Short mmCIF file of C-alpha atoms in Angstrom, two decimals:
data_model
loop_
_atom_site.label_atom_id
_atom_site.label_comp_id
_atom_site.label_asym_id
_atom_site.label_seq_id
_atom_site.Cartn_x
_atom_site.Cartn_y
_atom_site.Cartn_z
CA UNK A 24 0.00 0.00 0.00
CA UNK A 25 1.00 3.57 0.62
CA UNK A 26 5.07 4.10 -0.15
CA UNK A 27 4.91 7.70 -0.49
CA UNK A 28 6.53 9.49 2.97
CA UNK A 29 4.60 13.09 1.60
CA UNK A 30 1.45 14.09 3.85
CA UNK A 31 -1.72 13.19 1.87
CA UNK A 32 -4.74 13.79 4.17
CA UNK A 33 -5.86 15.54 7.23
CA UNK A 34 -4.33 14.68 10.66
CA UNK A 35 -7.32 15.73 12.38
CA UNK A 36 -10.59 14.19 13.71
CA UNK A 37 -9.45 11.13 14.06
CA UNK A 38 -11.42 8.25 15.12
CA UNK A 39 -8.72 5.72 16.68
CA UNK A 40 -9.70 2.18 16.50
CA UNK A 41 -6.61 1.25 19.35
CA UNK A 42 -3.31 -0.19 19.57
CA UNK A 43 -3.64 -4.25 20.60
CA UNK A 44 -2.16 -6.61 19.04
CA UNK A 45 -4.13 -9.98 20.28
CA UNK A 46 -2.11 -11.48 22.39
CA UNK A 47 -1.67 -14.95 20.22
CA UNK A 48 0.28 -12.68 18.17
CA UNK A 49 2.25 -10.42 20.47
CA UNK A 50 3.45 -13.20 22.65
CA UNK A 51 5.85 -14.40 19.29
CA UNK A 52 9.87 -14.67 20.16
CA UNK A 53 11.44 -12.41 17.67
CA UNK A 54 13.04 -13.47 14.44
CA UNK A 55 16.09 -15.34 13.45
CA UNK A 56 17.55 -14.20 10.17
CA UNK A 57 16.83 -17.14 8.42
CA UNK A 58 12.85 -16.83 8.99
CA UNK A 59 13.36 -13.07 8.51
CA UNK A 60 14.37 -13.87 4.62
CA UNK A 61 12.05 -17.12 4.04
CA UNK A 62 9.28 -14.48 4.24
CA UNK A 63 5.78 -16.31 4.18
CA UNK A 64 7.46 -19.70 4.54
CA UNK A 65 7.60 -20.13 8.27
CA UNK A 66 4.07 -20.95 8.71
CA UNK A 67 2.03 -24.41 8.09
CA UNK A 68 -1.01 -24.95 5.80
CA UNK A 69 -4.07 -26.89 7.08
CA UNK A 70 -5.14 -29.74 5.09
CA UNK A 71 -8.46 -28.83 3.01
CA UNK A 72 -11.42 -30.04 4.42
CA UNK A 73 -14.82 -30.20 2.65
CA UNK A 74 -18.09 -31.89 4.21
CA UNK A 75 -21.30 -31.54 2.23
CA UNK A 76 -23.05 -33.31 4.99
CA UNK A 77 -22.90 -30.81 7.29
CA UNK A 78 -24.15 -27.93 7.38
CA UNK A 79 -21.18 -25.62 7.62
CA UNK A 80 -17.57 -26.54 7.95
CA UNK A 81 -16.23 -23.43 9.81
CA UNK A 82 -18.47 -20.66 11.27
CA UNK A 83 -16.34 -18.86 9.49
CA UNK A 84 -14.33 -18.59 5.71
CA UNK A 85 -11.85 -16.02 5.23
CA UNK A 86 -10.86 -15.29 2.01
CA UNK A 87 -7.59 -14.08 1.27
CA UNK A 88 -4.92 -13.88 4.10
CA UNK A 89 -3.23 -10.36 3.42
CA UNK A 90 -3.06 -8.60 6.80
CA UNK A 91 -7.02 -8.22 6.91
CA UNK A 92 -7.32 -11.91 6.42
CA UNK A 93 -4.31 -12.60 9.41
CA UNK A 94 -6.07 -10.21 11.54
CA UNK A 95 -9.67 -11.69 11.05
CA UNK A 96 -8.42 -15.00 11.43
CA UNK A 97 -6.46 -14.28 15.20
CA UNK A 98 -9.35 -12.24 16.23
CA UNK A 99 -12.41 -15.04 15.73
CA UNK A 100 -9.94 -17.78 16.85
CA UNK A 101 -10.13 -15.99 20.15
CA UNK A 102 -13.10 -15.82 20.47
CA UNK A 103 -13.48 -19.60 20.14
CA UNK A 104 -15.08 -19.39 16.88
CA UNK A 105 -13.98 -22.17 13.90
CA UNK A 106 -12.04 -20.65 10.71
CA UNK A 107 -10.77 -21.17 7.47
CA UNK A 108 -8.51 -18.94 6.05
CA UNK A 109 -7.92 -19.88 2.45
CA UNK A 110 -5.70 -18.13 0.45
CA UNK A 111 -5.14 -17.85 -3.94
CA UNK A 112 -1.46 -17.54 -4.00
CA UNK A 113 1.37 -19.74 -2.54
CA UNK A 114 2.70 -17.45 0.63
CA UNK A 115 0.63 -15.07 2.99
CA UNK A 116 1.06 -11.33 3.26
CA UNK A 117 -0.32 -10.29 0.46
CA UNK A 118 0.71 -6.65 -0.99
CA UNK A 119 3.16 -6.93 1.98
CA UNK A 120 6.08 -9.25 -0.03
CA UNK A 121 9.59 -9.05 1.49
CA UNK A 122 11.65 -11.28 -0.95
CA UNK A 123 15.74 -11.70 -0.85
CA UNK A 124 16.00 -13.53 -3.78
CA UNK A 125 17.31 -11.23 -6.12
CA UNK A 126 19.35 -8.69 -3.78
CA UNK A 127 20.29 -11.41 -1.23
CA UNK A 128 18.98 -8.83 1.18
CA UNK A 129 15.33 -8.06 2.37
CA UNK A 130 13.59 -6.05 -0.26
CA UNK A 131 9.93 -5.12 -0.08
CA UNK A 132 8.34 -5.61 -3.17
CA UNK A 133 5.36 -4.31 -1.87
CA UNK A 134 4.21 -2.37 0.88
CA UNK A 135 7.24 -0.84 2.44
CA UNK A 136 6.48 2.07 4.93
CA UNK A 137 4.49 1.74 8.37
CA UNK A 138 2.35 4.79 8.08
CA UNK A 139 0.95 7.09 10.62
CA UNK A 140 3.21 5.83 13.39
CA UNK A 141 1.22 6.71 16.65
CA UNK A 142 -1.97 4.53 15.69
CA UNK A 143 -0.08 1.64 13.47
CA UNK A 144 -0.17 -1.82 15.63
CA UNK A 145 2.80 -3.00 13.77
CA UNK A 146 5.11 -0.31 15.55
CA UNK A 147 4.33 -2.18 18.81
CA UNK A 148 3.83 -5.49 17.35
CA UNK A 149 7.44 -5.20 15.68
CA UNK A 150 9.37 -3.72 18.56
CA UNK A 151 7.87 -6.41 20.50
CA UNK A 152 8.72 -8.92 17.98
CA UNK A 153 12.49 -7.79 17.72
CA UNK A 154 12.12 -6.22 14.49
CA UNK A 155 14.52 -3.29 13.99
CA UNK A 156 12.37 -0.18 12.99
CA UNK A 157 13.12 3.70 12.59
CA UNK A 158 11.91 6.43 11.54
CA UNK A 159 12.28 7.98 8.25
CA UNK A 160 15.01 11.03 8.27
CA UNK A 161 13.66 14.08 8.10
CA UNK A 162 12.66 16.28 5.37
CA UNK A 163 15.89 18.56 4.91
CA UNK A 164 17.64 15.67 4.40
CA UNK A 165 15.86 15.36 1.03
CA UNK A 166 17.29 16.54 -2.20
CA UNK A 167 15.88 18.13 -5.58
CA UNK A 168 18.13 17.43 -8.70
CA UNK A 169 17.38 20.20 -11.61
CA UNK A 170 19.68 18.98 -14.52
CA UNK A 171 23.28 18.12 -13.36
CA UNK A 172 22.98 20.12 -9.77
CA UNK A 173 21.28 20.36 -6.52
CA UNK A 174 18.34 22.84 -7.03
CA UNK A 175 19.34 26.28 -5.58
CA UNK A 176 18.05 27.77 -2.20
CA UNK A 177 15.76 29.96 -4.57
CA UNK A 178 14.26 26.93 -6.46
CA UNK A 179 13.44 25.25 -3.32
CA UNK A 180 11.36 27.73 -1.83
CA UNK A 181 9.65 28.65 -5.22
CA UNK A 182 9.06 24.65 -4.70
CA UNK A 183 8.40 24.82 -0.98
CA UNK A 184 5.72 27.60 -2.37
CA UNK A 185 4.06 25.99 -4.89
CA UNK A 186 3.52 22.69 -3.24
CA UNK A 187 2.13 24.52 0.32
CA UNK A 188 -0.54 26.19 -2.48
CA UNK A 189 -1.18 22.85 -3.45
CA UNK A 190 -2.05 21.36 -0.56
CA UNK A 191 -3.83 24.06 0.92
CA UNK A 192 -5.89 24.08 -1.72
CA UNK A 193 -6.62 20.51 -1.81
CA UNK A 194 -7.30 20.51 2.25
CA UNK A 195 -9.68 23.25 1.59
CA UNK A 196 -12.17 21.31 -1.13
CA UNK A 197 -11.49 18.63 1.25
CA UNK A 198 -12.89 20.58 4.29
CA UNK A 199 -15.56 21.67 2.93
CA UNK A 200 -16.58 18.55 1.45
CA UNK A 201 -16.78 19.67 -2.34
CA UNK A 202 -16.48 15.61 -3.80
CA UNK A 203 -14.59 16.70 -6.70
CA UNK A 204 -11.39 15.82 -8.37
CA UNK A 205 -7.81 16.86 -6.67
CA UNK A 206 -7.09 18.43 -10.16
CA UNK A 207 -9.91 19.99 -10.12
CA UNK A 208 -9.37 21.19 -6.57
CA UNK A 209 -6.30 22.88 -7.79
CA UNK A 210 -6.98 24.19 -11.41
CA UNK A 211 -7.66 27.76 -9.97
CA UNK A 212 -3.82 27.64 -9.11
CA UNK A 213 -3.35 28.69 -12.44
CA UNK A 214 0.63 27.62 -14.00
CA UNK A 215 3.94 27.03 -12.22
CA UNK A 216 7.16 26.21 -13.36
CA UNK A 217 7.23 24.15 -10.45
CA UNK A 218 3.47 22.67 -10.95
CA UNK A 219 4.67 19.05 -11.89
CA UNK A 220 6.78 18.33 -9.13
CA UNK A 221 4.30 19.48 -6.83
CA UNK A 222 1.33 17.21 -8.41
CA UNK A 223 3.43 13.95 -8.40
CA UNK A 224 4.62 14.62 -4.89
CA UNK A 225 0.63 14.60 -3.98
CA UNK A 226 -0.32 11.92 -6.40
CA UNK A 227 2.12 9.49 -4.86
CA UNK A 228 -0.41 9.13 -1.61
CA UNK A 229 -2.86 7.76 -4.56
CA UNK A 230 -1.15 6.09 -7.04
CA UNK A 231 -3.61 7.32 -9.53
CA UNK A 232 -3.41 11.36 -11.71
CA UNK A 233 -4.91 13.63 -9.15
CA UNK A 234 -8.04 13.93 -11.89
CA UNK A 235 -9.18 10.59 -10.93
CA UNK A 236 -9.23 10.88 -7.29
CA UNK A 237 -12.02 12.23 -5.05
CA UNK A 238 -10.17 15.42 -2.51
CA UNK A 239 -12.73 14.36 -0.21
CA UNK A 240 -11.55 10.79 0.06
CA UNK A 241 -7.90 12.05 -0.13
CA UNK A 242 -8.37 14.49 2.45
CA UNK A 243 -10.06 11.46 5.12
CA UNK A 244 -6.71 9.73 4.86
CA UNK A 245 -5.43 10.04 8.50
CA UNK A 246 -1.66 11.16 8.70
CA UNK A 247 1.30 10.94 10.44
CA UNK A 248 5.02 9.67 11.08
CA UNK A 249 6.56 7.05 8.75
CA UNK A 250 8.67 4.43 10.08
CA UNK A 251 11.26 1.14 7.96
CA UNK A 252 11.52 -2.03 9.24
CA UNK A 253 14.64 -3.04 8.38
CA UNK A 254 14.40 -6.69 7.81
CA UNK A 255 10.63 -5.73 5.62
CA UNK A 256 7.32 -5.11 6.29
CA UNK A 257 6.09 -7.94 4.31
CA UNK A 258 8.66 -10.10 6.72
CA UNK A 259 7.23 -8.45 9.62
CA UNK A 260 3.32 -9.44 8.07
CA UNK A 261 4.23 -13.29 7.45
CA UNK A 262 5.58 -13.26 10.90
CA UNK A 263 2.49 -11.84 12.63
CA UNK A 264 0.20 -14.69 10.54
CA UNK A 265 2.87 -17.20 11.66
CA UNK A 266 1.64 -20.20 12.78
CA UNK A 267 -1.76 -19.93 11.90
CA UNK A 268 -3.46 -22.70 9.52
CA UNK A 269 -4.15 -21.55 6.29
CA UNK A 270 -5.07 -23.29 2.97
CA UNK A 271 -2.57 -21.93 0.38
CA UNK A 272 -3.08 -21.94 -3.12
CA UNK A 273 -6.76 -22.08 -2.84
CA UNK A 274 -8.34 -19.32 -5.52
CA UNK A 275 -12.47 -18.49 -4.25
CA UNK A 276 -14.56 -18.91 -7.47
CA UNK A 277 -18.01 -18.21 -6.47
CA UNK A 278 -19.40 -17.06 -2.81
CA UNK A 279 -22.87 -18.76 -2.78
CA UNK A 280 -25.18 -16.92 -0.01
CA UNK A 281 -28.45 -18.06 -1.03
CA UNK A 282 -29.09 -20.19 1.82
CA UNK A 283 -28.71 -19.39 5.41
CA UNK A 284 -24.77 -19.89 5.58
CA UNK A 285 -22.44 -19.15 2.41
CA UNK A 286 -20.73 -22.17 0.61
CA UNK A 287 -17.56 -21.13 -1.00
CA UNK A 288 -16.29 -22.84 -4.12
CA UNK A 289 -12.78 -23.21 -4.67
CA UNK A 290 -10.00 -24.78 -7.39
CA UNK A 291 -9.86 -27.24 -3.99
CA UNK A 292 -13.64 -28.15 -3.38
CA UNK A 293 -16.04 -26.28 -1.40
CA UNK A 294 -15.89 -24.81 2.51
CA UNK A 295 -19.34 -24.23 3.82
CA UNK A 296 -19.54 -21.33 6.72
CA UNK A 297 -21.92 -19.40 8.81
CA UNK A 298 -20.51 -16.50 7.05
CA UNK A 299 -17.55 -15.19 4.80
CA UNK A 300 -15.09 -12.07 5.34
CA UNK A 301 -13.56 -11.41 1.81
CA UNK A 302 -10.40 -9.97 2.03
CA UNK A 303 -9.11 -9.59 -1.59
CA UNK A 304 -8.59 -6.19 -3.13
CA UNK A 305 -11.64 -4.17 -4.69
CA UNK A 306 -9.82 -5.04 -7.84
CA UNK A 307 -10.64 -8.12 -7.82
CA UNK A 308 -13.94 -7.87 -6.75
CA UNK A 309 -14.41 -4.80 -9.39
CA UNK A 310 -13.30 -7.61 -11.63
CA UNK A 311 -15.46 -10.03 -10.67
CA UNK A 312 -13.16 -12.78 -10.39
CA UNK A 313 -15.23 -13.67 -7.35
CA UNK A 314 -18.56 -14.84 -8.53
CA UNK A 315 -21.33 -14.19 -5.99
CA UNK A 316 -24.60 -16.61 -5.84
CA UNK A 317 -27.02 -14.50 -5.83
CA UNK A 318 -25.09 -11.28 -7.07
CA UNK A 319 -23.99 -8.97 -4.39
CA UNK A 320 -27.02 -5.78 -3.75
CA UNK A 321 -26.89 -3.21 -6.34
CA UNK A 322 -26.05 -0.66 -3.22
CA UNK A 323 -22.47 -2.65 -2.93
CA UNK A 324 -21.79 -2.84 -5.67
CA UNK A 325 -22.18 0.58 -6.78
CA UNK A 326 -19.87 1.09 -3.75
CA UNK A 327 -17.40 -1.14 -5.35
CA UNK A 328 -17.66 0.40 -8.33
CA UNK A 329 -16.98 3.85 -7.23
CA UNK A 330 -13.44 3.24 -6.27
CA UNK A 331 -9.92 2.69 -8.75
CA UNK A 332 -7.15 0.85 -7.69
CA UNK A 333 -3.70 2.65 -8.35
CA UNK A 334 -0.81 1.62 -10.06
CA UNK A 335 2.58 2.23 -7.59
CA UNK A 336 5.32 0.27 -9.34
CA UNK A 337 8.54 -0.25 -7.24
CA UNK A 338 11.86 -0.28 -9.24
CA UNK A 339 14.92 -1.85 -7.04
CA UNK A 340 18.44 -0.61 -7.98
CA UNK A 341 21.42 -2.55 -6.59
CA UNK A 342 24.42 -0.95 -6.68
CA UNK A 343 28.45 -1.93 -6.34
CA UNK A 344 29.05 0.46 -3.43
CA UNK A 345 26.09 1.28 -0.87
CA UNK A 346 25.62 4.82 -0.93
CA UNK A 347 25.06 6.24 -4.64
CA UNK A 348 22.51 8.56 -3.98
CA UNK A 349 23.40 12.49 -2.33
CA UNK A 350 21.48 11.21 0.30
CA UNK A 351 21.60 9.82 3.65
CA UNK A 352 19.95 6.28 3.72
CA UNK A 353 15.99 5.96 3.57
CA UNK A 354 15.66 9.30 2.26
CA UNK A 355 14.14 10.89 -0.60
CA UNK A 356 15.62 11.80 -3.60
CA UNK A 357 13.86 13.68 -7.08
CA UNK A 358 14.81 14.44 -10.15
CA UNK A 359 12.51 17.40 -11.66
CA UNK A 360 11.51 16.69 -15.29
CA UNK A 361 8.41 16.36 -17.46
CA UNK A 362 5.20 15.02 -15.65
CA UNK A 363 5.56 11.99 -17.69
CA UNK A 364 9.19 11.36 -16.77
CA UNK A 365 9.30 12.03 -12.44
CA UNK A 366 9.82 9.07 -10.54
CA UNK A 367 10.87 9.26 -6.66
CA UNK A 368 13.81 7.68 -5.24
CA UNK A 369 14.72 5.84 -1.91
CA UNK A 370 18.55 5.85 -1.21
CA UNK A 371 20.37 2.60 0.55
CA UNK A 372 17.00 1.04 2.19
CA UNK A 373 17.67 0.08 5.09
CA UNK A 374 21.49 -0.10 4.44
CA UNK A 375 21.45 -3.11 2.37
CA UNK A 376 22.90 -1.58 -0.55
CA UNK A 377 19.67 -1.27 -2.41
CA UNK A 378 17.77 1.82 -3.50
CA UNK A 379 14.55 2.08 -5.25
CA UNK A 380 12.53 4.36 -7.89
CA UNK A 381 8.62 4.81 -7.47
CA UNK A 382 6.22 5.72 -10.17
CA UNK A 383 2.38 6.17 -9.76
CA UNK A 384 -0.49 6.88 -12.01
CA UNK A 385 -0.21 6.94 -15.95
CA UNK A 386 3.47 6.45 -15.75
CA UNK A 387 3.14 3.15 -13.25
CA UNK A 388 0.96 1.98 -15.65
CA UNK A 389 3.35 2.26 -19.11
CA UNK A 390 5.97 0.56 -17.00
CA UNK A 391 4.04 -2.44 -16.35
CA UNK A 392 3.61 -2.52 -19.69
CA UNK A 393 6.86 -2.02 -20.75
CA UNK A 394 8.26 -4.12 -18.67
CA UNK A 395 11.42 -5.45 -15.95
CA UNK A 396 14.30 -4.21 -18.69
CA UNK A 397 12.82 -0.91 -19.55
CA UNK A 398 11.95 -0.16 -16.03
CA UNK A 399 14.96 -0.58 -14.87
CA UNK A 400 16.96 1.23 -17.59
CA UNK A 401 14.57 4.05 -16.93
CA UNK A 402 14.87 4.49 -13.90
CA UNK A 403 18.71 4.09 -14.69
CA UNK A 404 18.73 7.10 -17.14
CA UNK A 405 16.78 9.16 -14.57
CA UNK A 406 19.62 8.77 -12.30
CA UNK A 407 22.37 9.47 -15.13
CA UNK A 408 20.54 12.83 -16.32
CA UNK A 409 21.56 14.23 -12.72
CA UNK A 410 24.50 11.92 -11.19
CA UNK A 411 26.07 11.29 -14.31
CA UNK A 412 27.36 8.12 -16.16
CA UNK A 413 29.14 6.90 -12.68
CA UNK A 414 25.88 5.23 -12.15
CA UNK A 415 25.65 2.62 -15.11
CA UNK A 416 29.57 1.56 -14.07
CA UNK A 417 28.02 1.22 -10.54
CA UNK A 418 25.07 -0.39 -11.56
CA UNK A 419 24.75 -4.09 -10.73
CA UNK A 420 21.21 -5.92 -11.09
CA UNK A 421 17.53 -4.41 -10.78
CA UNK A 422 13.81 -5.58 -9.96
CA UNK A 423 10.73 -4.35 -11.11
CA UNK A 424 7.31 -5.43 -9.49
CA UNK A 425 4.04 -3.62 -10.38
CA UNK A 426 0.37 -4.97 -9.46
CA UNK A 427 -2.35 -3.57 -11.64
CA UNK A 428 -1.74 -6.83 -13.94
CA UNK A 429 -1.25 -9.36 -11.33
CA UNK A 430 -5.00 -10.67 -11.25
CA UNK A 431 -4.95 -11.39 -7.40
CA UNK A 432 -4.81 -7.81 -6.67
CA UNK A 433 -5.14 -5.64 -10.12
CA UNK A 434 -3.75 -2.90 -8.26
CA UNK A 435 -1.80 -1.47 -5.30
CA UNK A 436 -4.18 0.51 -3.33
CA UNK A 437 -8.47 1.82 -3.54
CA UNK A 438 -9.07 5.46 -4.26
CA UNK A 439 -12.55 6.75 -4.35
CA UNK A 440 -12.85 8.41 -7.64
CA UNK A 441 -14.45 11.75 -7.79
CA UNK A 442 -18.26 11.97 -5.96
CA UNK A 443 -17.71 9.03 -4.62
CA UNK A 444 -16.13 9.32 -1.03
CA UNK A 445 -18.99 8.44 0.93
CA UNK A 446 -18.72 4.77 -0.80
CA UNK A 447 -15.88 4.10 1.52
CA UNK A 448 -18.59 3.53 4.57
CA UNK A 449 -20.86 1.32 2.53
CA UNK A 450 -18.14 -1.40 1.74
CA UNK A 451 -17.84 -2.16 5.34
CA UNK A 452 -21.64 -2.88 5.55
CA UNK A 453 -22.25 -6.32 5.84
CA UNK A 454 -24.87 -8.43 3.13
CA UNK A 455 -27.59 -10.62 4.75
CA UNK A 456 -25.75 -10.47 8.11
CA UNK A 457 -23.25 -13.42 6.25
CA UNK A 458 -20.92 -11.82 3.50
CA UNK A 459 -18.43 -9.22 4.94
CA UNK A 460 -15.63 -6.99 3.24
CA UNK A 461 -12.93 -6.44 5.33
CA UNK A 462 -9.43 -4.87 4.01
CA UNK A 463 -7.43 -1.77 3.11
CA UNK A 464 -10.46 0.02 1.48
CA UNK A 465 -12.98 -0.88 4.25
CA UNK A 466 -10.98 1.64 6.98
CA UNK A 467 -12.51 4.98 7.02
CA UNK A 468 -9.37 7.05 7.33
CA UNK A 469 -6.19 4.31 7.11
CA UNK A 470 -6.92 2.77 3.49
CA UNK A 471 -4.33 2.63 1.36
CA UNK A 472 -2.10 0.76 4.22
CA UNK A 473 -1.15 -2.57 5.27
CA UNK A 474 -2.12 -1.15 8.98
CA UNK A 475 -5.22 -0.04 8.00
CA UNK A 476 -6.25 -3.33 6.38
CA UNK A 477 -4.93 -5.24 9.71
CA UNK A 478 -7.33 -2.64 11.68
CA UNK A 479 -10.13 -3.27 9.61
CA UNK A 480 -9.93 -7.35 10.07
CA UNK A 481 -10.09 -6.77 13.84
CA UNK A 482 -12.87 -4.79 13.74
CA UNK A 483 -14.91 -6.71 11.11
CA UNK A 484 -13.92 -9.99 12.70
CA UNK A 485 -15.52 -8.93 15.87
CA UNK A 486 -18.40 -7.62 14.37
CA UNK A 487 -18.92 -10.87 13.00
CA UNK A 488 -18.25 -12.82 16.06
CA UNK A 489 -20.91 -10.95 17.78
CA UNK A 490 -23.37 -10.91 14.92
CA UNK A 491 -22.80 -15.39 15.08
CA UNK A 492 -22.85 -14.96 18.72
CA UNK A 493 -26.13 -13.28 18.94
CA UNK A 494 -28.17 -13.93 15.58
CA UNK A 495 -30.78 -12.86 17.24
#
C-alpha cells in the first residue's frame, strides 16, 4: 500500500480504532535471520477439508490472508469461533512481499512504509517482535536534482511555495466537502514552473493522476510519522500470521449466499460457513473474479464500483558500493523533469545496498507494460541525467514489481474516484448479516495501508463474532 513518505490527508478528527495486538500474536519470540528472509514460509497450511453433509464446515471462511485476512483470522480464533482462512497464492502477506531472492537482502516488493506511526499496531507489534524499525530522516535531508545540480536555495522555496498552495488548496475542497477531483481542486492555481513536481509529490499518496481521485476521500486519509523495518514489512506481516493454519493456493470462485450460511467454491472443493469475510482487493472484486450466488445488492456494488485501484510500481536498484545517492539512507531523492518522466527515489533502504525508484499513475501503468528491462533502464537514465554516467559503471542488477496486472490484486491501493467518497462507509456494511468486506479500502481514514487493512480485520472480525454470537 501507501510508499509515499509526503502528507496526503488531514491529521485531524481522528477516530482511533486502538493499539492491541491480540495477544496470540504479540506473545511471538522475535526473528532469526533465516525466517526473517524465508518471508511467508515459516508458517504451516491446514489440510483442506470439505463436508457436504454438514451444514457448515467453519463458522467462518476467510478469504484471502493479506493482513485483513491474518487479523480476522487471530481475532475469531479468540473468540473460540472455527475458521478457514484460504488463500489464492502460494505465501501469505499479500501486498506486503519481502523477498531476498534477487538482492540477497530483504527487499519489499510491496508495501514498504508503516504509516501514521502513533496509531499503526505493527510499531508495537514489531518492537515487540524484535524487528529493527526507525523512523524515516527528516525532510531537509531530502534533495531536488534540476539537470546536473542540486536545485538552488531559490528553487526550493519557489518549490516549498508551490507545493504549500497545493495542498492548501486541496485541504480546503477537502474541508468543505466539495467531492470533486484533486485536479480539479487545484486548477484555480493557475501555471507554475514548479506545478509538476508538486502534483506527483501529492499523487504518490494515490497512485492514480490527481483527476481521478475524489479530494474528499484524499483528504479522510489520517496522517502521520513514517517508520522502515529493516528486515521488511512484508517479513514483519508473514511473521504476525505465523503459525496460523491456512489453505494456500486455494483461488475463491463463487461465494454462494443463497441459503442461510455461504458455501464457497474453490479450485480445492467447497468450505461451507456461517458467514464469509472477503479480504481480496476491490480489484478483484471490481473484476469479478469472485462470482457471488445471488449477485452482491446493487447498493455494494455501486460502492465497489466507485473506487480505482492505483498503479505504484517499485523499481529496485542494486548498486556496487552502498551509498550512490546524495542522500543519507531511507531518504528521498527527485529528479525534476516532465510530468511523464518524475519518478521518486529511496537511497540505501535500510542499508542493504539497495535503492529504489517509485512511479504512480499513468506512468506506473506504461511501466508495467513495458516491462522489468525498460523499467529498470529508466529508472537508470533518470539517475544518469543528474548523477552522471558513474551510475551505469556502478550499476549491478535491478527488480521491477508492479500490481495492476497481477489478477490477485489488479492494483496497489483503492481510491474513491471523484463523488464518490462516501462509498468508503458502505463497503464495510455487511450483506444478509453473512458476507463481509474487510481490508485496506474498508478503513474509514487508514486505506491505502497494510495497517489499515490489519485494523479493519479486527474490527470486522468482531463484528462478525458478535453478529454469530447473537443472531438474534
Amino acid at each position: 500500500m501507501t510508499c509515499s513518505g509526503l502528507p496526503h490527508g488531514n491529521s485531524s478528527g481522528i477516530n482511533s480504532f486502538g493499539m492491541t495486538i491480540l495477544p496470540e500474536a504479540t506473545d511471538m519470540p522475535g526473528p532469526g535471520r533465516r525466517q526473517v528472509l524465508a518471508g511467508g514460509g515459516a508458517f504451516l497450511a491446514a489440510p483442506f477439508i470439505s463436508r457436504p453433509a454438514r451444514a457448515a464446515d467453519r463458522d467462518v471462511v476467510i478469504i484471502g490472508a493479506g493482513a485483513a485476512g491474518l487479523a480476522a483470522a487471530r481475532a475469531l480464533s479468540r473468540r473460540g469461533l472455527s475458521v478457514a482462512l484460504i488463500e489464492a497464492s502460494g505465501r501469505i502477506g499479500g501486498r506486503a512481499h519481502t523477498e531476498s531472492a534477487t538482492f540477497g537482502v530483504p527487499f519489499d516488493q510491496g508495501c514498504t512504509f508503516l504509516h501514521n506511526a502513533r496509531r499503526n499496531p505493527f510499531v508495537k507489534y514489531a518492537r515487540a517482535s524484535g524487528f529493527a524499525i526507525s523512523s524515516l530522516p527528516p525532510d531537509d535531508a531530502t534533495k531536488v536534482y534540476t539537470g546536473a545540480h542540486e536545485a538552488s536555495a531559490a528553487q526550493y522555496r519557489a518549490m516549498d511555495r508551490r507545493y504549500r498552495a497545493v495542498h492548501a488548496a486541496l485541504l480546503g475542497a477537502g474541508r468543505e466537502g466539495r467531492d470533486i477531483s484533486m485536479g480539479a481542486a487545484i486548477a484555480q492555481l493557475g501555471r507554475s514552473r514548479w506545478q509538476p513536481l508538486a502534483g506527483f509529490w501529492h499523487s504518490l499518496a494515490t497512485g492514480q493522476e490527481l483527476e481521478d481521485v475524489s479530494v474528499v476521500d484524499w483528504w479522510n486519509a489520517a496522517d502521520g510519522k513514517d517508520y522502515h523495518c529493516r528486515a521488511g514489512y512484508g517479513a514483519l506481516v508473514a511473521h504476525f500470521g505465523r503459525g496460523l493454519p491456512v489453505h494456500l493456493s486455494t483461488r475463491a470462485r463463487e461465494i454462494n449466499w443463497s441459503g442461510s450460511g455461504v458455501k464457497v467454491v474453490t479450485n480445492k472443493g467447497t468450505l461451507r460457513a456461517r458467514a464469509a469475510i472477503v479480504t481480496v482487493s476491490l480489484g478483484v472484486l471490481a473484476a469479478e473474479a469472485i462470482r457471488f450466488v445471488p449477485p452482491l445488492p446493487v447498493w455494494k456494488q455501486r460502492a465497489i464500483d466507485g473506487f480505482a485501484m492505483g498503479s505504484y510500481v517499485t523499481i529496485g536498484l542494486q548498486f556496487k558500493q552502498q551509498r550512490v545517492l546524495p542522500v543519507p539512507d531511507n531518504a528521498w531523492f527527485w529528479i525534476d523533469g516532465r510530468p511523464d518522466e518524475l519518478l521518486e527515489f529511496m537511497s540505501n533502504m535500510g542499508g542493504w545496498g539497495v535503492s529504489r525508484a517509485n512511479a504512480a499513475g499513468h506512468l506506473g501503468l506504461e511501466l508495467e507494460g513495458a516491462g522489468r528491462k525498460e523499467a529498470v533502464d529508466f529508472a537508470l537514465s533518470r539517475l544518469k541525467s543528474a548523477l552522471g554516467p558513474r551510475i551505469t559503471r556502478l550499476f549491478a542488477r535491478g527488480s521491477f514489481t508492479g500490481w495492476t496486472g497481477n489478477p490477485l490484486t489488479f492494483g496497489t491501493w483503492a481510491m474513491a474516484r471523484p463523488g464518490h467518497a462516501g462509498a468508503r462507509k458502505l463497503l464495510a456494511e455487511p450483506v444478509g448479516k453473512r458476507i463481509f468486506l474487510a481490508g485496506e479500502a474498508c478503513h474509514e481514514d487508514m486505506f491505502a495501508t497494510c495497517h489499515g487493512a490489519l485494523l479493519s480485520g479486527q474490527t470486522t472480525a468482531r463484528h462478525v463474532a458478535h453478529l454469530l454470537k447473537n443472531p438474534l
